[in-house]
CSV table of C-alpha atoms in Angstrom, one decimal:
chain,number,residue,atom,x,y,z
A,1,ALA,CA,0.0,0.3,-0.1
A,2,GLN,CA,1.3,3.6,-0.8
A,3,SER,CA,1.5,6.4,1.6
A,4,VAL,CA,3.3,9.7,2.1
A,5,THR,CA,4.6,10.9,5.6
A,6,GLN,CA,5.5,14.6,6.1
A,7,LEU,CA,8.3,15.6,8.6
A,8,GLY,CA,7.5,18.4,10.6
A,9,SER,CA,3.8,19.6,11.0
A,10,HIS,CA,5.1,23.3,10.9
A,11,VAL,CA,8.0,25.1,9.7
A,12,SER,CA,8.3,28.9,10.7
A,13,VAL,CA,11.5,30.5,7.9
A,14,SER,CA,12.0,34.4,7.4
A,15,GLU,CA,11.1,36.4,4.4
A,16,GLY,CA,14.2,35.5,1.8
A,17,ALA,CA,15.0,32.7,3.2
A,18,LEU,CA,14.9,29.0,1.3
A,19,VAL,CA,11.7,27.4,1.9
A,20,LEU,CA,12.0,23.4,2.5
A,21,LEU,CA,9.4,20.6,2.9
A,22,ARG,CA,9.9,17.2,3.2
A,23,CYS,CA,7.9,14.2,1.4
A,24,ASN,CA,8.6,10.7,1.9
A,25,TYR,CA,7.0,8.2,0.3
A,26,SER,CA,6.6,4.2,0.4
A,27,SER,CA,5.0,2.7,-3.1
A,28,SER,CA,5.8,-0.4,-4.6
A,29,VAL,CA,4.5,0.5,-7.4
A,30,PRO,CA,6.5,3.8,-9.4
A,31,PRO,CA,4.1,6.3,-7.7
A,32,TYR,CA,2.5,9.5,-8.7
A,33,LEU,CA,3.7,12.1,-6.4
A,34,PHE,CA,2.0,15.3,-5.6
A,35,TRP,CA,2.1,18.7,-3.8
A,36,TYR,CA,-1.3,20.6,-3.0
A,37,VAL,CA,-1.5,24.2,-0.8
A,38,GLN,CA,-4.0,24.9,1.0
A,39,TYR,CA,-4.6,28.5,2.0
A,40,PRO,CA,-6.4,29.9,5.0
A,41,ASN,CA,-10.5,29.0,4.9
A,42,GLN,CA,-9.6,27.9,1.2
A,43,GLY,CA,-9.7,24.4,-0.6
A,44,LEU,CA,-6.9,22.5,-1.6
A,45,GLN,CA,-5.1,23.4,-4.9
A,46,LEU,CA,-2.4,21.7,-6.8
A,47,LEU,CA,1.0,22.7,-6.8
A,48,LEU,CA,3.2,20.8,-8.8
A,49,LYS,CA,3.0,16.6,-9.9
A,50,TYR,CA,5.3,14.4,-10.5
A,51,THR,CA,4.3,11.7,-13.3
A,52,SER,CA,7.5,9.7,-14.7
A,53,ALA,CA,9.0,12.4,-16.5
A,54,ALA,CA,11.1,15.1,-15.7
A,55,THR,CA,12.7,14.2,-11.8
A,56,LEU,CA,12.4,17.9,-11.0
A,57,VAL,CA,9.0,19.6,-11.1
A,58,LYS,CA,8.5,22.9,-11.4
A,59,GLY,CA,5.3,24.4,-10.4
A,60,ILE,CA,3.1,27.6,-9.2
A,61,ASN,CA,4.5,31.1,-7.2
A,62,GLY,CA,8.1,29.5,-8.1
A,63,PHE,CA,7.9,26.1,-6.3
A,64,GLU,CA,9.6,23.0,-7.1
A,65,ALA,CA,10.1,19.5,-6.1
A,66,GLU,CA,12.5,16.9,-7.1
A,67,PHE,CA,11.4,12.6,-7.6
A,68,LYS,CA,14.5,11.1,-6.3
A,69,LYS,CA,14.3,7.0,-6.1
A,70,SER,CA,16.9,6.0,-4.0
A,71,GLU,CA,15.5,8.4,-1.2
A,72,THR,CA,12.2,7.8,-1.6
A,73,SER,CA,11.2,11.4,-1.3
A,74,PHE,CA,9.7,14.3,-3.1
A,75,HIS,CA,10.8,17.3,-1.2
A,76,LEU,CA,9.3,20.7,-1.9
A,77,THR,CA,11.8,24.0,-2.3
A,78,LYS,CA,11.4,27.9,-3.2
A,79,PRO,CA,14.6,29.8,-3.1
A,80,SER,CA,13.2,32.5,-1.7
A,81,ALA,CA,9.8,32.7,1.0
A,82,HIS,CA,7.7,35.2,0.4
A,83,MET,CA,4.8,36.1,3.2
A,84,SER,CA,2.5,34.9,1.1
A,85,ASP,CA,3.4,31.5,0.9
A,86,ALA,CA,2.2,31.1,4.4
A,87,ALA,CA,-0.3,28.4,4.2
A,88,GLU,CA,-0.6,24.7,4.4
A,89,TYR,CA,1.0,21.8,2.2
A,90,PHE,CA,0.1,18.5,1.9
A,91,CYS,CA,2.0,15.6,-0.1
A,92,ALA,CA,0.0,13.1,-1.6
A,93,VAL,CA,0.2,10.0,-4.0
A,94,SER,CA,-2.1,8.2,-6.3
A,95,ASP,CA,-3.5,5.1,-4.6
A,96,SER,CA,-2.9,2.4,-7.6
A,97,THR,CA,-4.8,-0.1,-5.8
A,98,GLY,CA,-8.1,1.2,-7.7
A,99,GLY,CA,-10.7,3.6,-7.8
A,100,PHE,CA,-8.8,6.7,-9.5
A,101,LYS,CA,-8.1,7.8,-4.9
A,102,THR,CA,-5.1,10.4,-3.9
A,103,ILE,CA,-3.1,8.8,-0.1
A,104,PHE,CA,-2.8,12.5,1.6
A,105,GLY,CA,0.1,13.3,4.0
A,106,ALA,CA,-0.8,15.3,7.6
A,107,GLY,CA,0.1,18.2,6.3
A,108,THR,CA,3.0,20.6,6.9
A,109,ARG,CA,2.0,24.6,8.0
A,110,LEU,CA,4.7,27.1,6.9
A,111,PHE,CA,5.0,30.4,8.8
A,112,VAL,CA,6.8,33.0,7.6
A,113,LYS,CA,8.0,36.0,9.6
A,114,ALA,CA,8.9,39.6,8.6
B,1,ASN,CA,-17.3,27.5,-14.5
B,2,ALA,CA,-17.3,27.5,-11.2
B,3,GLY,CA,-15.3,24.3,-10.5
B,4,VAL,CA,-16.4,22.3,-7.7
B,5,THR,CA,-19.0,24.4,-5.3
B,6,GLN,CA,-20.2,22.7,-2.0
B,7,THR,CA,-23.1,23.5,0.5
B,8,PRO,CA,-23.9,24.9,2.9
B,9,LYS,CA,-20.8,26.8,3.8
B,10,PHE,CA,-21.6,26.7,7.5
B,11,GLN,CA,-23.5,24.2,9.4
B,12,VAL,CA,-24.4,24.0,13.0
B,13,LEU,CA,-26.3,21.0,14.2
B,14,LYS,CA,-27.3,19.7,17.2
B,15,THR,CA,-26.9,15.9,18.1
B,16,GLY,CA,-28.9,14.0,16.5
B,17,GLN,CA,-29.7,16.2,13.4
B,18,SER,CA,-29.3,15.2,10.3
B,19,MET,CA,-28.6,16.9,6.9
B,20,THR,CA,-27.0,17.2,3.7
B,21,LEU,CA,-23.8,18.6,2.4
B,22,GLN,CA,-23.8,18.9,-1.6
B,23,CYS,CA,-21.2,19.2,-4.2
B,24,ALA,CA,-21.4,20.0,-7.6
B,25,GLN,CA,-18.9,20.0,-11.0
B,26,ASP,CA,-19.1,21.7,-13.4
B,27,MET,CA,-15.8,19.8,-15.4
B,28,ASN,CA,-17.3,16.8,-16.9
B,29,HIS,CA,-15.5,15.0,-14.2
B,30,ASN,CA,-15.7,11.1,-13.9
B,31,SER,CA,-15.0,10.8,-10.0
B,32,MET,CA,-16.1,12.6,-7.2
B,33,TYR,CA,-14.9,12.4,-3.7
B,34,TRP,CA,-15.5,13.4,-0.3
B,35,TYR,CA,-13.0,14.5,3.0
B,36,ARG,CA,-13.3,15.0,6.2
B,37,GLN,CA,-10.3,17.4,7.6
B,38,ASP,CA,-9.6,17.5,11.3
B,39,PRO,CA,-6.6,19.5,12.6
B,40,GLY,CA,-3.2,17.4,12.6
B,41,MET,CA,-4.8,14.6,10.9
B,42,GLY,CA,-4.8,15.9,7.2
B,43,LEU,CA,-7.4,14.9,4.9
B,44,ARG,CA,-9.5,11.4,5.4
B,45,LEU,CA,-11.6,10.1,2.6
B,46,ILE,CA,-15.1,9.0,3.8
B,47,TYR,CA,-16.6,7.8,0.6
B,48,TYR,CA,-15.7,8.5,-3.3
B,49,SER,CA,-17.1,7.8,-6.0
B,50,ALA,CA,-14.7,6.9,-9.0
B,51,SER,CA,-17.9,7.1,-11.6
B,52,GLU,CA,-20.8,8.0,-12.5
B,53,GLY,CA,-23.5,4.9,-10.9
B,54,THR,CA,-20.5,3.7,-8.0
B,55,THR,CA,-19.6,4.3,-4.8
B,56,ASP,CA,-17.3,2.9,-2.0
B,57,LYS,CA,-15.9,3.7,1.1
B,58,GLY,CA,-13.2,5.6,2.2
B,59,GLU,CA,-11.4,5.2,5.1
B,60,VAL,CA,-13.7,6.5,7.6
B,61,PRO,CA,-17.6,5.6,6.1
B,62,ASN,CA,-19.0,4.8,9.6
B,63,GLY,CA,-22.2,7.6,10.5
B,64,TYR,CA,-22.2,9.0,6.8
B,65,ASN,CA,-24.3,8.3,3.7
B,66,VAL,CA,-23.5,9.0,0.0
B,67,SER,CA,-25.6,9.4,-3.1
B,68,ARG,CA,-24.1,10.0,-6.8
B,69,LEU,CA,-26.9,11.7,-8.4
B,70,ASN,CA,-25.5,12.2,-11.5
B,71,LYS,CA,-22.4,12.8,-13.2
B,72,ARG,CA,-22.4,16.2,-11.7
B,73,GLU,CA,-23.5,16.3,-8.2
B,74,PHE,CA,-22.5,13.8,-5.4
B,75,SER,CA,-24.1,14.5,-1.9
B,76,LEU,CA,-23.1,13.6,1.7
B,77,ARG,CA,-25.3,12.4,5.0
B,78,LEU,CA,-25.5,12.5,7.9
B,79,GLU,CA,-28.4,10.5,9.4
B,80,SER,CA,-27.5,11.4,13.2
B,81,ALA,CA,-24.7,13.8,13.4
B,82,ALA,CA,-22.4,13.4,16.5
B,83,PRO,CA,-20.2,15.8,18.2
B,84,SER,CA,-17.0,13.8,16.3
B,85,GLN,CA,-18.2,14.6,13.2
B,86,THR,CA,-17.1,18.0,13.9
B,87,SER,CA,-15.1,19.4,11.5
B,88,VAL,CA,-14.1,21.1,7.7
B,89,TYR,CA,-16.1,18.5,4.9
B,90,PHE,CA,-14.6,19.3,1.4
B,91,CYS,CA,-15.5,17.7,-2.1
B,92,ALA,CA,-13.3,16.6,-4.9
B,93,SER,CA,-13.5,15.9,-8.5
B,94,MET,CA,-11.1,14.5,-10.3
B,95,ALA,CA,-11.5,13.5,-14.4
B,96,GLY,CA,-10.3,9.8,-13.5
B,97,ALA,CA,-6.7,9.0,-13.9
B,98,LEU,CA,-4.1,8.3,-11.3
B,99,THR,CA,-2.1,11.3,-12.9
B,100,ASP,CA,-5.4,14.0,-12.6
B,101,THR,CA,-5.4,16.5,-10.3
B,102,GLN,CA,-7.9,16.8,-7.4
B,103,TYR,CA,-9.8,19.9,-7.7
B,104,PHE,CA,-11.4,20.7,-4.5
B,105,GLY,CA,-14.7,22.3,-3.5
B,106,PRO,CA,-14.3,25.4,-0.5
B,107,GLY,CA,-15.6,23.5,2.1
B,108,THR,CA,-18.2,22.8,4.6
B,109,ARG,CA,-17.5,23.9,8.2
B,110,LEU,CA,-20.2,21.3,10.4
B,111,THR,CA,-20.0,21.7,14.1
B,112,VAL,CA,-22.6,19.4,16.4
B,113,LEU,CA,-23.4,20.2,19.8
């Protein structure tokens, strides 16, 4: 069965600093991986996804993630944090067992300090 | 193109009352989902409908029922609300492939007293 683990329920960075949100996956088949963002009082929206093409995936708002099979990781990064990046971020993997389901991690809340 | 819409946005119920959460999508998606979101627990799948005419239980189906009314609409019913069902509920839809993006509604914040 597939799963994702997000390391750190809360991450705090200063404005302009590097953002690094960690995600590790477990999958017996090649995974399809996603990062979603949730701004306060809103639903989730897609940041980026890995679907077995390029291992470095670029998303919206300057975010990118690198798929590393050897480390079973799909960490999310952004070179320079902006106040508007403050949100909750979810790593997710497609469930290949059927039903077109997506398995979400517990989420990491990003705080950005001025 | 409204995407995924949910009604109501907020609801307060007393223990034992029933209610139905409505969800509709206008993207001609095949698959629809109901999640609940609780602090520190991420999103947990309640029920899903992989295609029109089918529904299946997710991770936390107890206390809920669903109806896939047609391709556009997928409702979630609480027959006898309990305080443990206090949560934020999200509906989502997806075209119907493992590489597809899920599109989420704005959520319903439900409080059961």
